Coordinates of C-alpha atoms in Angstrom, one line a residue:
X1 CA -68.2 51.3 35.9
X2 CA -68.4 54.3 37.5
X3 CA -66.8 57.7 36.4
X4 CA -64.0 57.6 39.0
X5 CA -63.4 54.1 38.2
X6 CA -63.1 55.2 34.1
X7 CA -60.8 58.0 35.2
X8 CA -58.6 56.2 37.7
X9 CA -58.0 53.6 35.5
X10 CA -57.0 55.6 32.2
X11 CA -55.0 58.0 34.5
X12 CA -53.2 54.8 35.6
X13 CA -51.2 53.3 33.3
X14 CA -49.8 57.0 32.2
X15 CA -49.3 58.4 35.3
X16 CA -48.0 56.1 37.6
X17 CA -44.9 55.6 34.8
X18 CA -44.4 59.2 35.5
X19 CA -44.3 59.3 39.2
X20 CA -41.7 56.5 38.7
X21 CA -39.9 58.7 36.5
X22 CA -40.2 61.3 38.7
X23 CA -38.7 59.5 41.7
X24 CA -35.8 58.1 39.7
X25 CA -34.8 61.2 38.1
X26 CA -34.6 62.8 41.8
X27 CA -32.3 59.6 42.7
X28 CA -30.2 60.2 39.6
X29 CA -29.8 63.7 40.1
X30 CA -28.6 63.2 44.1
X31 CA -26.5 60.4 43.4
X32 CA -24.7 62.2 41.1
X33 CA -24.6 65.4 43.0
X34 CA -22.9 62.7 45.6
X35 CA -20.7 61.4 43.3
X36 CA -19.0 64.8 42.2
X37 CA -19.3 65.9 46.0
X38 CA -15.7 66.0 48.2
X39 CA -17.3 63.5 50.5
X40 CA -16.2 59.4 51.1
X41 CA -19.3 59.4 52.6
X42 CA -21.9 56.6 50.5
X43 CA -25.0 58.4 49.1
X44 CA -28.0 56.1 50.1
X45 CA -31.0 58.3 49.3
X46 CA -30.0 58.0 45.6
X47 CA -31.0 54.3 45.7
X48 CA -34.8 52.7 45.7
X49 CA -35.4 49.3 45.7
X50 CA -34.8 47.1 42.5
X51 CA -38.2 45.6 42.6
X52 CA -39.7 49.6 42.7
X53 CA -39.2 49.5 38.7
X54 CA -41.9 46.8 37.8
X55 CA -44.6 48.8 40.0
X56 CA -45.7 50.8 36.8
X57 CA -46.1 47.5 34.3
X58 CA -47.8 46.4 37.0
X59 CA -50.1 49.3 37.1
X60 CA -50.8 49.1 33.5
X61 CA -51.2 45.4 33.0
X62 CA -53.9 45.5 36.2
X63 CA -55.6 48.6 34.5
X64 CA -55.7 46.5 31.0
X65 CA -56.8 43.5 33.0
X66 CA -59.8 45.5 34.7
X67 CA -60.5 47.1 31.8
X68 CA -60.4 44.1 29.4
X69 CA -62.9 42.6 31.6
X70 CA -65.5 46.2 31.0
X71 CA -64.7 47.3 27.8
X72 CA -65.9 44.2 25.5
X73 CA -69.3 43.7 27.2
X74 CA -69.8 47.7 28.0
X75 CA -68.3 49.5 25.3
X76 CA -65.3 52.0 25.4
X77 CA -65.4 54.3 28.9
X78 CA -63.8 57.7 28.8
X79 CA -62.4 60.6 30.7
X80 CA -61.6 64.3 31.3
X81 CA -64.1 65.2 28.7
X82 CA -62.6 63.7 25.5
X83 CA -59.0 63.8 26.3
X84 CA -58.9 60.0 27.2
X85 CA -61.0 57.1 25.8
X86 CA -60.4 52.8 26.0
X87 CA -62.1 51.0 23.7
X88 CA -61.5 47.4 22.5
X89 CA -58.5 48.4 20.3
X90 CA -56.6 50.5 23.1
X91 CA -57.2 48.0 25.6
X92 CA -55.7 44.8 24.0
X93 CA -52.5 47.0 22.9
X94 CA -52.7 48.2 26.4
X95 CA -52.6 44.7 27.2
X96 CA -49.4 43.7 25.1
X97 CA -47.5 47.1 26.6
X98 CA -47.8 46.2 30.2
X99 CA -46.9 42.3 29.3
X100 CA -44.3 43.3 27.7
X101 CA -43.1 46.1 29.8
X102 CA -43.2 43.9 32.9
X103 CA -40.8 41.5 31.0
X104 CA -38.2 44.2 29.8
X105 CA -38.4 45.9 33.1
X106 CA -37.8 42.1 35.2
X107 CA -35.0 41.9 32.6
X108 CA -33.2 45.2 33.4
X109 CA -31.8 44.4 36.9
X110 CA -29.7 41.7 35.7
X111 CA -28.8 43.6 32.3
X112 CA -27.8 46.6 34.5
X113 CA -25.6 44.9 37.3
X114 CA -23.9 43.3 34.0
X115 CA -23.5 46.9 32.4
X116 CA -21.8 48.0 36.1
X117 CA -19.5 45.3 36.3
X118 CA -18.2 46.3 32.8
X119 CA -17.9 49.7 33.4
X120 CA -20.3 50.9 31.0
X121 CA -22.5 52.9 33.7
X122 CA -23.1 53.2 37.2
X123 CA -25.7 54.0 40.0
X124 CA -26.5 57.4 38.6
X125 CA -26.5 55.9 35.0
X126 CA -29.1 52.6 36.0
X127 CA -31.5 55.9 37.5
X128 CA -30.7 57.8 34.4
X129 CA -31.9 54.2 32.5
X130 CA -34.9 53.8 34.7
X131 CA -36.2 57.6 34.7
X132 CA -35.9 57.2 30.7
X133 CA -38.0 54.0 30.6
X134 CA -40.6 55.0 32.5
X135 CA -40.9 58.2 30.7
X136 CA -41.2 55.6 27.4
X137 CA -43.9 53.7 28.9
X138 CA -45.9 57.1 29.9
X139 CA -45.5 57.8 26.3
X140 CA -46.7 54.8 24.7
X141 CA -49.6 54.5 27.1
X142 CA -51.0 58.1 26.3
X143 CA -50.5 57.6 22.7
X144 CA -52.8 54.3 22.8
X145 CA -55.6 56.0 25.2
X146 CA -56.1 59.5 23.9
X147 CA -59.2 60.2 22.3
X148 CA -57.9 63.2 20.2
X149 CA -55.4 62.6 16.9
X150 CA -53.7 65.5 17.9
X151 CA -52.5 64.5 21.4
X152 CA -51.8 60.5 19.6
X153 CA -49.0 62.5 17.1
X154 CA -47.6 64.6 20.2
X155 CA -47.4 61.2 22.5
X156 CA -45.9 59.2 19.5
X157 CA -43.4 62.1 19.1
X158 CA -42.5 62.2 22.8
X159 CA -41.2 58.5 22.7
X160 CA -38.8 60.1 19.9
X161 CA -37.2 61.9 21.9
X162 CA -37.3 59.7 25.1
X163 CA -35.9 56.8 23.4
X164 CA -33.2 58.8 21.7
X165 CA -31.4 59.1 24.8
X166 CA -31.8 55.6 25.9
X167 CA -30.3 54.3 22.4
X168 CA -27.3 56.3 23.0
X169 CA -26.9 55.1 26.9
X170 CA -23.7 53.8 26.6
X171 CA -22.2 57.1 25.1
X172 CA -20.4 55.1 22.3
X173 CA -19.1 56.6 19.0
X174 CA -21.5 53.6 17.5
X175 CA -24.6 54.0 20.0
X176 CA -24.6 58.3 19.7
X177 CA -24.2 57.9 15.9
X178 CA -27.3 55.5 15.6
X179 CA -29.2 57.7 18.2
X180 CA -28.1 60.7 16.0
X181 CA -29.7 58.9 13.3
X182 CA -32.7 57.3 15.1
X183 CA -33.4 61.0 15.7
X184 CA -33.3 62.3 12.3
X185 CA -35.1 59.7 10.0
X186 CA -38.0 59.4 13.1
X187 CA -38.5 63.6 13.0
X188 CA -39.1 63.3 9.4
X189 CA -41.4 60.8 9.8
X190 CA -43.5 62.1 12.2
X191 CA -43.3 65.6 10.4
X192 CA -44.8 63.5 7.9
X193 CA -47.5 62.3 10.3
X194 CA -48.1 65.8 11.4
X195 CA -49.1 67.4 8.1
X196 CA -51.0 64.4 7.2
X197 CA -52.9 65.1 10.5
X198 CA -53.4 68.6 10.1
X199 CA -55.0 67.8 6.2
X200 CA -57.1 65.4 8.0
X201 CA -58.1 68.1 10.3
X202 CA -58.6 70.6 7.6
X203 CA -60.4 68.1 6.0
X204 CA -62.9 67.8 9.0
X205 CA -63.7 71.6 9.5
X206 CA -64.7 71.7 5.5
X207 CA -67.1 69.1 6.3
X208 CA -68.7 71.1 9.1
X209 CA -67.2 69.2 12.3
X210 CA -66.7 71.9 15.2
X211 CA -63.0 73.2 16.0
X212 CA -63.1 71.1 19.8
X213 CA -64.7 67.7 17.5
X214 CA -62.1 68.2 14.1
X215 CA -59.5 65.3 15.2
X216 CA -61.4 63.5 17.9
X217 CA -61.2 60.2 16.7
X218 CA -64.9 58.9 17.8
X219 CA -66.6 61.6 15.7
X220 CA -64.5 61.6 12.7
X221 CA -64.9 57.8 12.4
X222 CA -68.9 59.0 12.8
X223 CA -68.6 61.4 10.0
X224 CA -65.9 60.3 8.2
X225 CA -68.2 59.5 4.6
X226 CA -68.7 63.9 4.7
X227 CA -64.7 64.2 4.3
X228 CA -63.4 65.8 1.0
X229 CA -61.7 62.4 -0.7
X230 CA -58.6 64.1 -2.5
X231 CA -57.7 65.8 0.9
X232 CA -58.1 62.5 3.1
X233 CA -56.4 60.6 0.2
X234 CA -53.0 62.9 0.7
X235 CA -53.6 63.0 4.4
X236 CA -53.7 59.2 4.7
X237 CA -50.5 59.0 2.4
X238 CA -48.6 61.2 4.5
X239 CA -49.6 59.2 7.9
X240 CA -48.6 56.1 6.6
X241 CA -45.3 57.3 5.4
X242 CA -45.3 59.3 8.9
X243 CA -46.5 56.6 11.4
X244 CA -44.6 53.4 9.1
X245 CA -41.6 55.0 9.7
X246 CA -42.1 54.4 13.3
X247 CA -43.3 51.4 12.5
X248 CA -40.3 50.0 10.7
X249 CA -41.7 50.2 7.7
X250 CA -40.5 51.9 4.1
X251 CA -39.0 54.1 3.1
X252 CA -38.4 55.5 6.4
X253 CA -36.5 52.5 8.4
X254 CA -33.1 53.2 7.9
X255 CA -33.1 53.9 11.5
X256 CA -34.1 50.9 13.0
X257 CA -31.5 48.3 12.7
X258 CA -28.9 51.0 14.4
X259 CA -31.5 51.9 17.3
X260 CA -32.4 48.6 18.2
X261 CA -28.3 46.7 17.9
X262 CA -26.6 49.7 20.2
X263 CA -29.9 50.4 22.4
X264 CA -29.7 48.3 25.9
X265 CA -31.2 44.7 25.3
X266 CA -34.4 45.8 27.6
X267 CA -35.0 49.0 25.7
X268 CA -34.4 47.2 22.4
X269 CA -37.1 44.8 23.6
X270 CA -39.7 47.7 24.3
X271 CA -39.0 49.9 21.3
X272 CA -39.2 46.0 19.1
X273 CA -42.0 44.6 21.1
X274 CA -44.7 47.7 21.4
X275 CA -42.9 51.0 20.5
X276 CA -43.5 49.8 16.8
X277 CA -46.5 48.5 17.5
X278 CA -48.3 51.7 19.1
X279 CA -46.8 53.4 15.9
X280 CA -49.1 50.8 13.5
X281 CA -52.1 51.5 15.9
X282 CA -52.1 55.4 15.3
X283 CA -52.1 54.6 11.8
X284 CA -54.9 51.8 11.9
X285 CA -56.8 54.6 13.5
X286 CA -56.3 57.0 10.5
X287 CA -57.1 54.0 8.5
X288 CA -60.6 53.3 9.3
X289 CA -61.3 57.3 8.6
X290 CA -59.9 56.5 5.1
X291 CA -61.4 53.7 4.6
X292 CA -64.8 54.8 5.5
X293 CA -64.2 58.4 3.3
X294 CA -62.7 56.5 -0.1
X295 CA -63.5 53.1 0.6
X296 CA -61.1 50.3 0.9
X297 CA -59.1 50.0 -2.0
X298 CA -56.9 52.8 -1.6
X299 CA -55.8 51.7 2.0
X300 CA -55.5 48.3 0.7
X301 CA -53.1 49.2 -2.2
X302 CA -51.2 51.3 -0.2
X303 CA -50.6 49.0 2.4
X304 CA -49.5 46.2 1.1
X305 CA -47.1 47.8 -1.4
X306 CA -45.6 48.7 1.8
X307 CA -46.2 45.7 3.6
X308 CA -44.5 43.9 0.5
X309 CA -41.4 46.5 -0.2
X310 CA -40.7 46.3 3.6
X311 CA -40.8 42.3 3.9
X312 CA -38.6 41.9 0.5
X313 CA -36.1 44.7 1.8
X314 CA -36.3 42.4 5.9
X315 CA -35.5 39.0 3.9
X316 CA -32.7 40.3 1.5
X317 CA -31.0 41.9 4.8
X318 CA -31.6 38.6 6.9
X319 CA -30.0 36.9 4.5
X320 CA -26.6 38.5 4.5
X321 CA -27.1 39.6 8.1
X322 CA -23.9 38.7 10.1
X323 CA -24.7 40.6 13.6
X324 CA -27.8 38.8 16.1
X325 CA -29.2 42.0 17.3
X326 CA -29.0 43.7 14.0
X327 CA -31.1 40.0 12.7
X328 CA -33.4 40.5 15.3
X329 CA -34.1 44.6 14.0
X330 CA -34.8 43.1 10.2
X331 CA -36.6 40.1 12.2
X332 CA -38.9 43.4 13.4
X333 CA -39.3 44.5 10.1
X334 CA -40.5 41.9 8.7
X335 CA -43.3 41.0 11.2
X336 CA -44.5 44.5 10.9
X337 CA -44.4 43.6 7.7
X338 CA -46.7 40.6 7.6
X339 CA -48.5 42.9 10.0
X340 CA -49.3 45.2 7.5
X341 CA -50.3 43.1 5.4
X342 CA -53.4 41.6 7.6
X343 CA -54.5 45.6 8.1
X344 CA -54.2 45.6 4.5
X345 CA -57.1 42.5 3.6
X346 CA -58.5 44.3 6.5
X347 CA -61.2 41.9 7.5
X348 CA -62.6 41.2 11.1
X349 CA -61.0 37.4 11.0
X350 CA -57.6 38.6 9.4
X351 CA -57.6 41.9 11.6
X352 CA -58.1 39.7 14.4
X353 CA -55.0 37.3 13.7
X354 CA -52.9 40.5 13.0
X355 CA -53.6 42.0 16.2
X356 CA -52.9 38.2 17.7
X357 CA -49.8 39.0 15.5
X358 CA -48.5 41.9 17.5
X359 CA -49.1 40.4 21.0
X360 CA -47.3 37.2 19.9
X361 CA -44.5 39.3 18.1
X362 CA -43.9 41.6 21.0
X363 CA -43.5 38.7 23.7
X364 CA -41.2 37.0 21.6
X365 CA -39.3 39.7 21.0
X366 CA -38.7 40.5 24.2
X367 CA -37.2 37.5 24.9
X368 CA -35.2 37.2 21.8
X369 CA -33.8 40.6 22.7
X370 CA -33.2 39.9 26.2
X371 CA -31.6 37.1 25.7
X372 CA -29.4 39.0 23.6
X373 CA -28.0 41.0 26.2
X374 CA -26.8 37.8 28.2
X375 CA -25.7 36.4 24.6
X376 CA -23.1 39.8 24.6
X377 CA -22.0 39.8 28.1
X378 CA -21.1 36.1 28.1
X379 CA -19.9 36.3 24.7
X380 CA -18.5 39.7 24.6
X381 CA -19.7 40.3 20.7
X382 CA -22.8 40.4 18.4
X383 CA -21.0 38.7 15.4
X384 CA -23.0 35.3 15.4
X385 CA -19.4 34.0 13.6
X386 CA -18.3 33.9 17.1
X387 CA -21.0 32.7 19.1
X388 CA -21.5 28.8 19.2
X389 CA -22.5 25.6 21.1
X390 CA -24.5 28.4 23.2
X391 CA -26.6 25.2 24.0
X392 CA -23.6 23.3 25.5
X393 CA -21.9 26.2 27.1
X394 CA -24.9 27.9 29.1
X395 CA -28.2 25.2 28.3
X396 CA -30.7 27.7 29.8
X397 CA -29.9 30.9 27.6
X398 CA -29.4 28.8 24.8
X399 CA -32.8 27.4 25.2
X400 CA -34.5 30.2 25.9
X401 CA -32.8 32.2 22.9
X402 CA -33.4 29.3 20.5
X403 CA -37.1 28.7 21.6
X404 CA -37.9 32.7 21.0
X405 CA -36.6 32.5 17.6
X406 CA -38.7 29.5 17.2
X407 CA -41.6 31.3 17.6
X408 CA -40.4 34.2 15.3
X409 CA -40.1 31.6 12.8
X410 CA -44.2 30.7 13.2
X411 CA -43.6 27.4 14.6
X412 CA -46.4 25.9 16.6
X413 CA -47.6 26.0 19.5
X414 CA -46.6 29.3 19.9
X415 CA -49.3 32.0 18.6
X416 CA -47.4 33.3 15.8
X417 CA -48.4 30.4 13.5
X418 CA -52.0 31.0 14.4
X419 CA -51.7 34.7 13.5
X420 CA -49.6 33.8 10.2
X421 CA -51.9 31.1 9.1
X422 CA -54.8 33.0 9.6
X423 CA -53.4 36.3 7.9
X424 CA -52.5 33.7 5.1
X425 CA -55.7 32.0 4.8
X426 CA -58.2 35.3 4.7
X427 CA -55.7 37.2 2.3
X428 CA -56.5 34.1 -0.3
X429 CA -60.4 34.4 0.7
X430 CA -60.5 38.4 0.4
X431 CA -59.0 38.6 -3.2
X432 CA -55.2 39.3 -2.1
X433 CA -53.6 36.2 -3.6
X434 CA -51.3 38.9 -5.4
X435 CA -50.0 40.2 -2.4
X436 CA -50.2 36.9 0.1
X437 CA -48.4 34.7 -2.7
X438 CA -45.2 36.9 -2.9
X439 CA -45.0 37.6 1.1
X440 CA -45.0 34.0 1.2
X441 CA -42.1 33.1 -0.3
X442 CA -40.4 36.2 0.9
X443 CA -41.5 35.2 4.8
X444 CA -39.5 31.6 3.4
X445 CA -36.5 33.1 2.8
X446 CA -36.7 35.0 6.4
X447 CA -37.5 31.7 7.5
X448 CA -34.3 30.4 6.3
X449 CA -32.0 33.0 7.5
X450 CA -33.6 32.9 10.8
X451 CA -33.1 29.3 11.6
X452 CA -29.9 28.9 9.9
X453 CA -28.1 31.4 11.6
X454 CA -29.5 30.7 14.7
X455 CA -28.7 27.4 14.5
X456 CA -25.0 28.2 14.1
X457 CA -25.0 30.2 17.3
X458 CA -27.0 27.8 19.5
X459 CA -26.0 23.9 18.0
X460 CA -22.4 22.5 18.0
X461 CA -19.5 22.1 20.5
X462 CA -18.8 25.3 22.9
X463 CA -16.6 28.0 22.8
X464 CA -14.4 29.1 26.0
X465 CA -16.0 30.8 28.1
X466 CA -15.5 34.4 28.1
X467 CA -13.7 34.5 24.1
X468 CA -13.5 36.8 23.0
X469 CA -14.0 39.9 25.3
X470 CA -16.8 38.6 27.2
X471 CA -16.9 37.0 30.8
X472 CA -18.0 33.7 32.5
X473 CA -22.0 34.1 33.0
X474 CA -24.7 31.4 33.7
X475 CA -28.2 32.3 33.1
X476 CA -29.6 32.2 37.0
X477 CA -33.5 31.9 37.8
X478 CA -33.9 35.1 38.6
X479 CA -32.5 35.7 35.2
X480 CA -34.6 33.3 33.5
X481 CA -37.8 33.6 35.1
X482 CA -39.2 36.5 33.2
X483 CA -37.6 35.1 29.9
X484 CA -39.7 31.9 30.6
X485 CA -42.7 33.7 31.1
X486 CA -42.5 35.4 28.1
X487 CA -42.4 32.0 26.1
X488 CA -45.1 30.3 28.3
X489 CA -47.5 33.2 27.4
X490 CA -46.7 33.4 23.8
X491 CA -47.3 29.6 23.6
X492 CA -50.6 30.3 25.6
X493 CA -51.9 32.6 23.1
X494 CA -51.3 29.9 20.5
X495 CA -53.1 27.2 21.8
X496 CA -56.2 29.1 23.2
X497 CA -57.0 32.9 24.1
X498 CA -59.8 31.9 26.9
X499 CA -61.2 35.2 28.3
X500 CA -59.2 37.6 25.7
X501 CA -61.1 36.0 22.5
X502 CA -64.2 38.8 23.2
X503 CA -61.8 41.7 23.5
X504 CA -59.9 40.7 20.8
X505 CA -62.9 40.0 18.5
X506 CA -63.9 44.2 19.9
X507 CA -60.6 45.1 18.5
X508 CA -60.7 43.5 15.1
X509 CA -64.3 45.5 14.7
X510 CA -63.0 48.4 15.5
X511 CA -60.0 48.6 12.7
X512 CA -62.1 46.6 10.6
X513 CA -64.8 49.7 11.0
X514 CA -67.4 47.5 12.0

């Protein structure tokens, strides 16, 4: 691969989202400039094409693609000196961003014209959605390609304040409150993540790595063993309180529940599917510093004391959860959770199931969470007392709905029982019994609420259509297609990862710090 090649496609996937976020905001800012204007005339040049919004998921799932089929055999490729860098790691989540970015983004069409018919926005407001959303994915795909630490917190901090706005799209009492919030507990944490980066930086110049070198990922993993232990130990601390409160994780998650029920479905999908994702990948990165600088016991303990806090605070909620898309936000916690846990045994095998873990999570996710946004409209609430028979009153959402939280649950063939068993199995092998034995019953109870309440909202005789609130609304191809897709890939990565099973096996080395 040739330089231009290397820099064409890192520059892709982050600026392409921003040229689409450029053109929207333009659109939104003349069609409301028409709007507010003493004309009758229509304002046409605010518009661009629905299909114009999957062009940059489609940019980074073909940069992923080419640079899944490099990176494994080749090694990681950089550009612009050290600013950006792909290796195994960065690829596959690059891989699970544009999959599901290209669902969310298929999704948002039908979620917006449903949002215009009930008022809730309007042309300027679906280019205020779209200039936002693209702006998110520019984030996210910064944060997973830079080389330096530095410009990994600033990226991760961006999608803050990006994703602030889109949580609080419908102007609501409820949706600016949980933005509000979103805002507040997510500065802390990343004010966390910052001085934990600056004593890892600190920590670098006292071992003699140059000013330009001191957070440049690729040379403090090199020279991490010359790093002063008690500083790295605080730093690492701070990150994972920092980063796991982006993550979803504790103490730090208070926000997530409120983001992710009042956010639009799509965006809940995106901040659910990857947002928390790319979070837990900045802090695997600080992780195999750490563990390389005290060895792996400290990481480990940490870890899963979180991993175990967050999944035993997911399964209490789930089971006196009463709202879906609130379910669905503890559902999120508690695979990050389970997540966790496999960073926490921390072997190539169990690293390579939990990263298995986040591309099966974040598919089904998606279309759990877009589902839910037909669920409301046709419904016209998130209490699951008052959704039934969804199966007999619309068969294709209540399929689709009931077959994502199928493979939430770890059910076979979809590739969330792979990841789950796997975690499982190599937590028992590398010593972790303690920790695996507890998360297993705890995932059981999850389990449980899961499926039962589910099964109350998708089972049994239906309700009228459009009670209460809500309107007539049958789930159309268009409509389904993507939702479909979403499951048929998820399934696929159960039953056999084909050409991904080298650059996955490159990203388990990597946070394994092999």
């Amino acid at each position: 691969m040739t330089p231009t090649d290397s820099a064409l496609l890192l520059t892709a996937p982050v600026a392409v989202p921003l040229a689409a976020a450029a053109a929207h905001a333009v659109a939104w800012r003349r069609t409301a400039v028409a709007r507010t204007a003493v004309s009758s005339a229509p304002a046409p040049q605010g518009r661009l094409p629905q299909w114009a919004g999957l062009l940059a998921p489609a940019a980074i799932l073909v940069s992923a693609v080419v640079l899944a089929a490099s990176v494994p055999a080749h090694g990681p490729v950089g550009a612009y000196g050290r600013l950006l860098r792909a290796d195994g790691l960065s690829v596959w989540m690059l891989l699970v961003v544009g999959a599901v970015a290209l669902l969310a983004l298929a999704a948002s069409p039908g979620y917006l014209a449903g949002e215009r018919a009930a008022g809730h926005t309007d042309e300027a407001g679906a280019h205020r959605y779209y200039a936002l959303v693209h702006a998110f994915l520019a984030a996210m795909c910064l944060a997973l390609l830079a080389a330096n630490l530095g410009v990994v917190w600033v990226a991760i901090e961006a999608t803050t304040i990006v994703t602030a706005f889109l949580v609080g799209h419908r102007h609501t009492r409820t949706s600016v409150e949980a933005a509000w919030k979103y805002v507040v507990i997510c500065s802390a944490g990343i004010a966390l993540a910052f001085l934990g980066t600056v004593l890892v930086y600190y920590a670098a110049r006292q071992a003699g790595i140059s000013e330009a070198s001191a957070l440049d990922w690729p040379t403090l993993a090199a020279h991490a063993d010359r790093l002063d232990p008690a500083v790295t130990r605080l730093g690492m601390a701070l990150v994972v309180l920092g980063f796991g409160a982006k993550a979803g994780l504790v103490p730090l998650h208070a926000w997530l529940p409120d983001a992710h029920s009042q956010a639009p479905a799509p965006v809940s999908a995106l901040m659910s599917g990857v947002l928390l994702a790319v979070s837990f990948t900045a802090l695997l990165r600080f992780k195999v510093i750490a563990d390389t600088a005290l060895g792996t016991g400290y990481t480990r303990a940490l870890l899963a004391a979180v991993a175990l806090l967050t999944l035993c605070l997911a399964a209490a909620l789930l089971l006196a959860q009463r709202d879906y898309k609130r379910m669905l936000a503890y559902s999120s916690m508690e695979h990050m959770s389970v997540i966790a846990l496999g960073a926490a045994i921390g072997s190539p095998a169990v690293m390579s199931a939990a990263l298995l873990h986040v591309a099966g999570h974040g598919l089904a996710k998606t279309v759990a969470f877009c589902s839910s946004g037909h669920i409301l409209r046709l419904r016209g609430t998130t209490r699951i007392g008052r959704v039934r028979g969804l199966l007999a009153q619309s068969p294709a959402l209540g399929a689709v709905f009931g077959l994502a939280v199928v493979a939430l649950l770890g059910m076979p063939p979809f590739s969330l029982f792979a990841s789950e068993v796997g975690i499982v199995r190599g937590g028992y092998a590398g010593g972790l019994g303690w920790a695996v034995s507890p998360a297993l019953v705890l995932v059981l109870l999850a389990f449980a609420a899961l499926g039962y309440r589910t099964g109350r909202m998708v089972l049994g005789p239906p309700q009228p259509a459009g009670h209460p609130g809500g309107v007539p609304h049958a789930l159309g191809a268009v409509a389904a297609a993507p939702l479909v897709a979403g499951l048929v890939a998820c399934a696929a990565l159960g039953t056999a990862l084909g050409p991904l099973s080298d650059l996955l096996s490159a990203a388990a080395a990597i946070t394994a710090g092999r």
